[in-house]
Amino acid sequence: MAPAASTGSVKLDAVKQQVLAKDPSAPQGAALYARFAFAGALCCSITHGGLTPVDVVKTRIQLDPATYNRGLIGGFKQIIAKEGAGAVWTGFGPTAAGYFLQGAFKFGGYEFFKQKSIDLLGYETAQKNRTAVYLASAGCAEFFADIALCPLEATRIRLVSEPTFANGLIGGFSKILKTEGVGAFYSGFGPILFKQVPYTMSKFVVYEKVSELIYRSVDKSKASDGLQTVINLGSGLMAGFAAALVSQPADTMLSKINKTKGLPGEGTTSRLIKIAKELGLRGSYAGVGARLFMVGTLTAGQFAIYGDIKKAIGATGGVEIAA
């Protein structure tokens, strides 16, 4: 095999050569990032799809807190009693499909932008400023992920808020496109960025920091696969709690703006300002209990599944900058 091109950093070149020496057949370049993207797509689709019932209750609490005022468990009972058990799975299709796309861009993009930051700054500088690298990489990745997610998230919220709107993903997507146009899918793009970018930045930086703290006491090279999965779960749980709290106000606004069409001539910015005034600080945290449970659980699951899938498909060639 031909030697890899120099990165301009002696230390980074040495790290890459060690990876290649351990497994000369390990994927590199586009093949590696495609594996990161696939692992990210699966972990997000599985976790978000599986937690659709919690998301349905959380969305109902946000959109109609006067009716759904009995908390997470009480919300489940209300929906099932009124609409049947199948109602809590409303929006499963757009949730699974949307987060498959979003997960590919989010995790694959995070690894890509992190590597590009290391190449740009140099390994030593990137390691010294790794928190900034984590934040910038996560923010850039999430921007592109949200372009893919937004139309499907708009469809999901419409199906959950109006159960009789359409029958499933294709019907709901087609109806919005036909009656309201492409712009309707992106009416929530501002709040989804406002929600998802801080969410993802918090998620990745807290995960990286908690993992780094744990691995100061545990030798990662000697840790069993099972122990590494447990560490991923624990780090992901802490990351999920932090991300949920940071992004909750924008999540509530996103649910509100996608519930109904705006008034004629009313722009997205003016709608957001009006919704923010109506909600207030307390209203913007409606459903936070359900969302803490949901986001903590799914983020823990995501990082555990992501780590295990990466190992299974040989996506282990990324360069780490943790101390």
Coordinates of C-alpha atoms in Angstrom, one line a residue:
M1 CA 0.0 0.0 0.0
A2 CA 1.3 3.5 -0.9
P3 CA 2.1 5.7 2.1
A4 CA -0.6 8.1 3.1
A5 CA -0.1 11.8 2.1
S6 CA 1.4 14.0 4.9
T7 CA -1.1 16.1 6.8
G8 CA 1.6 18.6 7.8
S9 CA 1.6 17.4 11.4
V10 CA 4.2 14.9 12.5
K11 CA 2.0 13.7 15.4
L12 CA -1.1 13.4 13.2
D13 CA 0.9 11.5 10.5
A14 CA 2.1 9.1 13.3
V15 CA -1.4 8.5 14.5
K16 CA -2.7 7.7 11.0
Q17 CA 0.2 5.4 10.4
Q18 CA -0.5 3.5 13.6
V19 CA -4.1 3.1 12.5
L20 CA -3.0 1.7 9.1
A21 CA -0.4 -0.5 10.7
K22 CA -3.0 -2.1 12.9
D23 CA -5.4 -2.8 10.0
P24 CA -4.0 -2.0 6.5
S25 CA -7.4 -2.8 5.0
A26 CA -9.2 -0.2 7.2
P27 CA -11.4 2.2 5.1
Q28 CA -10.0 5.7 4.4
G29 CA -11.4 8.9 2.9
A30 CA -14.9 8.7 1.3
A31 CA -15.3 5.0 2.2
L32 CA -14.7 5.8 5.9
Y33 CA -17.1 8.8 6.0
A34 CA -19.8 6.8 4.2
R35 CA -19.6 4.2 7.0
F36 CA -19.8 7.0 9.6
A37 CA -22.9 8.3 7.8
F38 CA -24.5 4.9 7.6
A39 CA -23.9 4.2 11.2
G40 CA -25.3 7.6 12.1
A41 CA -28.4 7.1 9.9
L42 CA -29.2 3.8 11.5
C43 CA -28.7 4.9 15.1
C44 CA -30.9 8.0 14.7
S45 CA -33.6 6.2 12.7
I46 CA -33.9 3.4 15.2
T47 CA -33.9 5.6 18.3
H48 CA -36.2 8.3 17.0
G49 CA -38.6 5.8 15.4
G50 CA -38.7 3.7 18.5
L51 CA -39.6 6.7 20.7
T52 CA -42.4 8.0 18.4
P53 CA -45.1 7.4 21.1
V54 CA -43.2 9.7 23.5
D55 CA -42.7 12.3 20.8
V56 CA -46.5 12.2 20.1
V57 CA -47.3 12.9 23.7
K58 CA -44.7 15.6 24.0
T59 CA -46.0 17.3 20.8
R60 CA -49.6 17.2 22.1
I61 CA -48.6 18.7 25.4
Q62 CA -46.8 21.5 23.6
L63 CA -49.6 22.2 21.2
D64 CA -52.5 21.9 23.6
P65 CA -51.3 22.1 27.2
A66 CA -54.8 22.9 28.5
T67 CA -56.1 19.5 27.4
Y68 CA -52.9 17.4 27.9
N69 CA -52.0 18.6 31.4
R70 CA -51.4 15.3 33.2
G71 CA -47.8 14.7 32.4
L72 CA -46.2 12.0 30.2
I73 CA -48.1 9.0 31.6
G74 CA -51.4 10.8 31.8
G75 CA -50.9 12.1 28.2
F76 CA -50.5 8.5 27.0
K77 CA -53.7 7.4 28.8
Q78 CA -55.6 10.4 27.3
I79 CA -54.6 9.8 23.7
I80 CA -55.2 6.0 23.9
A81 CA -58.6 6.4 25.6
K82 CA -59.7 9.0 23.0
E83 CA -58.1 7.7 19.8
G84 CA -56.9 4.1 20.4
A85 CA -53.4 2.6 20.9
G86 CA -52.4 3.2 17.3
A87 CA -52.6 7.0 17.7
V88 CA -49.4 7.1 19.7
W89 CA -47.5 5.8 16.6
T90 CA -48.8 8.7 14.4
G91 CA -45.9 10.1 12.4
F92 CA -43.7 7.0 12.7
G93 CA -43.0 7.0 8.9
P94 CA -41.7 10.6 8.6
T95 CA -39.9 10.3 11.9
A96 CA -37.9 7.2 10.9
A97 CA -37.2 8.5 7.3
G98 CA -36.4 12.0 8.4
Y99 CA -34.0 11.0 11.1
F100 CA -32.3 8.4 8.8
L101 CA -31.3 11.3 6.5
Q102 CA -30.6 13.6 9.4
G103 CA -28.4 11.1 11.2
A104 CA -26.3 10.4 8.1
F105 CA -25.5 14.1 7.7
K106 CA -25.2 14.7 11.5
F107 CA -22.8 11.9 12.4
G108 CA -21.0 11.6 9.1
G109 CA -20.7 15.4 8.8
Y110 CA -19.4 15.7 12.4
E111 CA -16.6 13.3 11.7
F112 CA -15.9 15.0 8.4
F113 CA -15.8 18.5 9.7
K114 CA -13.8 17.4 12.8
Q115 CA -11.2 15.9 10.5
K116 CA -11.1 19.1 8.3
S117 CA -10.7 21.2 11.4
I118 CA -7.7 19.1 12.4
D119 CA -6.2 19.4 8.9
L120 CA -6.8 23.2 8.9
L121 CA -5.5 23.9 12.4
G122 CA -2.9 21.1 12.8
Y123 CA -3.2 18.3 15.3
E124 CA -1.6 20.0 18.2
T125 CA -3.6 23.2 17.9
A126 CA -6.9 21.3 17.3
Q127 CA -6.2 19.2 20.4
K128 CA -5.5 22.3 22.6
N129 CA -8.8 23.9 21.3
R130 CA -10.8 20.7 21.0
T131 CA -13.9 22.1 22.6
A132 CA -14.1 24.8 19.8
V133 CA -13.5 22.1 17.2
Y134 CA -16.3 19.9 18.6
L135 CA -18.7 22.8 18.7
A136 CA -17.9 24.1 15.2
S137 CA -17.9 20.6 13.6
A138 CA -21.3 19.8 15.2
G139 CA -22.8 23.1 14.2
C140 CA -21.7 22.8 10.5
A141 CA -22.9 19.2 10.3
E142 CA -26.3 20.0 11.8
F143 CA -26.9 22.8 9.4
F144 CA -26.8 20.5 6.4
A145 CA -28.6 17.8 8.3
D146 CA -31.5 20.1 9.0
I147 CA -32.0 20.9 5.3
A148 CA -32.7 17.2 4.8
L149 CA -34.8 16.8 8.0
C150 CA -37.1 19.9 7.8
P151 CA -39.7 18.7 5.2
L152 CA -40.2 15.4 7.0
E153 CA -40.4 17.0 10.4
A154 CA -43.0 19.5 9.1
T155 CA -45.0 16.5 7.8
R156 CA -44.7 14.6 11.1
I157 CA -45.9 17.6 13.2
R158 CA -48.9 18.1 10.9
L159 CA -49.9 14.5 11.2
V160 CA -49.5 14.5 15.0
S161 CA -51.4 17.8 15.5
E162 CA -54.1 17.0 13.0
P163 CA -54.7 13.2 13.1
T164 CA -57.2 13.4 10.2
F165 CA -55.0 15.5 8.0
A166 CA -53.7 12.6 5.9
N167 CA -52.9 8.9 6.0
G168 CA -49.2 8.5 6.7
L169 CA -45.9 9.9 5.3
I170 CA -46.6 9.9 1.6
G171 CA -50.2 11.2 1.9
G172 CA -49.2 14.0 4.3
F173 CA -46.1 15.0 2.4
S174 CA -48.0 15.1 -0.9
K175 CA -50.9 17.1 0.6
I176 CA -48.7 19.8 2.0
L177 CA -46.7 20.1 -1.2
K178 CA -49.9 20.3 -3.3
T179 CA -51.9 22.7 -1.1
E180 CA -49.2 24.9 0.4
G181 CA -46.1 24.5 -1.8
V182 CA -42.5 23.8 -1.1
G183 CA -42.1 26.8 1.2
A184 CA -44.4 25.2 3.8
F185 CA -41.9 22.5 4.4
Y186 CA -39.3 25.1 5.4
S187 CA -41.6 27.5 7.4
G188 CA -40.0 25.9 10.5
F189 CA -36.4 26.0 9.1
G190 CA -35.5 28.9 11.3
P191 CA -36.7 27.4 14.6
I192 CA -35.4 24.0 13.6
L193 CA -31.9 25.5 13.2
F194 CA -32.4 27.4 16.5
K195 CA -33.4 24.1 18.1
Q196 CA -31.1 21.5 16.4
V197 CA -27.8 23.5 16.1
P198 CA -27.5 24.2 19.8
Y199 CA -28.9 20.8 20.6
T200 CA -26.3 19.0 18.5
M201 CA -23.4 21.3 19.6
S202 CA -24.3 20.5 23.3
K203 CA -24.8 16.9 22.5
F204 CA -21.5 16.2 20.9
V205 CA -19.4 18.4 23.2
V206 CA -20.9 17.0 26.4
Y207 CA -20.5 13.4 25.0
E208 CA -16.9 14.0 24.1
K209 CA -16.1 15.6 27.5
V210 CA -17.8 13.0 29.6
S211 CA -16.1 10.2 27.6
E212 CA -12.8 11.9 27.9
L213 CA -13.3 12.1 31.7
I214 CA -14.2 8.5 32.0
Y215 CA -11.3 7.3 29.8
R216 CA -8.8 9.1 32.1
S217 CA -9.6 6.3 34.6
V218 CA -10.2 3.5 32.0
D219 CA -7.7 2.3 29.4
K220 CA -9.7 2.4 26.2
S221 CA -7.4 0.1 24.4
K222 CA -8.0 -2.6 27.1
A223 CA -11.7 -2.0 27.7
S224 CA -14.0 -4.7 26.5
D225 CA -16.6 -4.0 23.8
G226 CA -19.3 -4.3 26.4
L227 CA -17.7 -1.8 28.7
Q228 CA -17.2 0.6 25.8
T229 CA -20.9 0.3 25.0
V230 CA -21.8 1.1 28.7
I231 CA -19.5 4.1 28.6
N232 CA -21.2 5.3 25.4
L233 CA -24.6 4.9 27.0
G234 CA -23.6 6.9 30.1
S235 CA -21.9 9.6 28.2
G236 CA -24.8 9.8 25.8
L237 CA -27.4 10.1 28.6
M238 CA -25.6 13.1 30.1
A239 CA -25.3 14.6 26.6
G240 CA -29.0 14.1 26.0
F241 CA -30.0 15.8 29.2
A242 CA -27.9 18.9 28.4
A243 CA -29.1 19.0 24.8
A244 CA -32.8 18.8 25.8
L245 CA -32.6 21.7 28.2
V246 CA -30.7 23.9 25.8
S247 CA -33.1 23.3 22.9
Q248 CA -36.5 23.0 24.6
P249 CA -37.8 26.5 23.8
A250 CA -37.1 26.2 20.1
D251 CA -38.6 22.7 20.1
T252 CA -41.9 24.2 21.4
M253 CA -41.8 27.0 18.9
L254 CA -41.2 24.5 16.1
S255 CA -44.3 22.5 17.1
K256 CA -46.4 25.7 17.2
I257 CA -45.2 27.1 13.8
N258 CA -45.8 23.8 12.0
K259 CA -49.3 23.2 13.5
T260 CA -51.0 25.7 11.2
K261 CA -50.5 27.9 8.2
G262 CA -49.5 31.5 8.8
L263 CA -51.8 34.4 8.0
P264 CA -51.7 35.9 4.5
G265 CA -48.6 38.0 4.1
E266 CA -47.2 36.9 7.5
G267 CA -43.5 36.1 7.4
T268 CA -41.7 33.4 9.4
T269 CA -39.8 35.9 11.5
S270 CA -43.0 37.8 12.6
R271 CA -44.7 34.4 13.3
L272 CA -41.8 33.4 15.5
I273 CA -41.8 36.7 17.4
K274 CA -45.6 36.4 18.0
I275 CA -45.3 32.7 19.2
A276 CA -42.4 33.6 21.5
K277 CA -44.5 36.4 23.1
E278 CA -47.5 34.1 23.5
L279 CA -45.5 31.3 25.1
G280 CA -43.3 33.2 27.5
L281 CA -40.5 31.4 29.3
R282 CA -42.7 29.0 31.2
G283 CA -44.8 28.1 28.2
S284 CA -41.6 27.4 26.1
Y285 CA -40.7 24.6 28.6
A286 CA -44.1 22.9 28.3
G287 CA -43.5 19.2 27.9
V288 CA -39.9 19.4 29.2
G289 CA -40.3 16.3 31.4
A290 CA -41.3 14.1 28.5
R291 CA -38.6 15.6 26.4
L292 CA -35.8 15.0 29.0
F293 CA -36.9 11.4 29.2
M294 CA -37.1 11.1 25.4
V295 CA -33.9 12.9 24.5
G296 CA -31.8 11.4 27.3
T297 CA -32.9 7.9 26.3
L298 CA -32.5 8.3 22.5
T299 CA -29.1 10.1 22.8
A300 CA -27.8 7.3 25.1
G301 CA -29.1 4.8 22.6
Q302 CA -27.7 6.7 19.6
F303 CA -24.1 6.8 20.8
A304 CA -24.2 3.2 22.0
I305 CA -25.6 2.0 18.6
Y306 CA -23.3 4.3 16.7
G307 CA -20.3 2.9 18.4
D308 CA -21.3 -0.7 17.9
I309 CA -22.2 -0.3 14.2
K310 CA -18.9 1.5 13.5
K311 CA -17.1 -1.5 15.0
A312 CA -19.2 -3.9 13.0
I313 CA -18.6 -2.2 9.6
G314 CA -15.0 -1.3 10.2
A315 CA -15.4 2.4 10.6
T316 CA -12.7 2.8 13.2
G317 CA -10.2 5.0 11.3
G318 CA -11.2 8.4 12.7
V319 CA -8.6 10.5 14.4
E320 CA -9.3 11.5 18.0
I321 CA -8.1 14.7 19.7
A322 CA -9.2 14.0 23.3
A323 CA -6.4 14.5 25.8

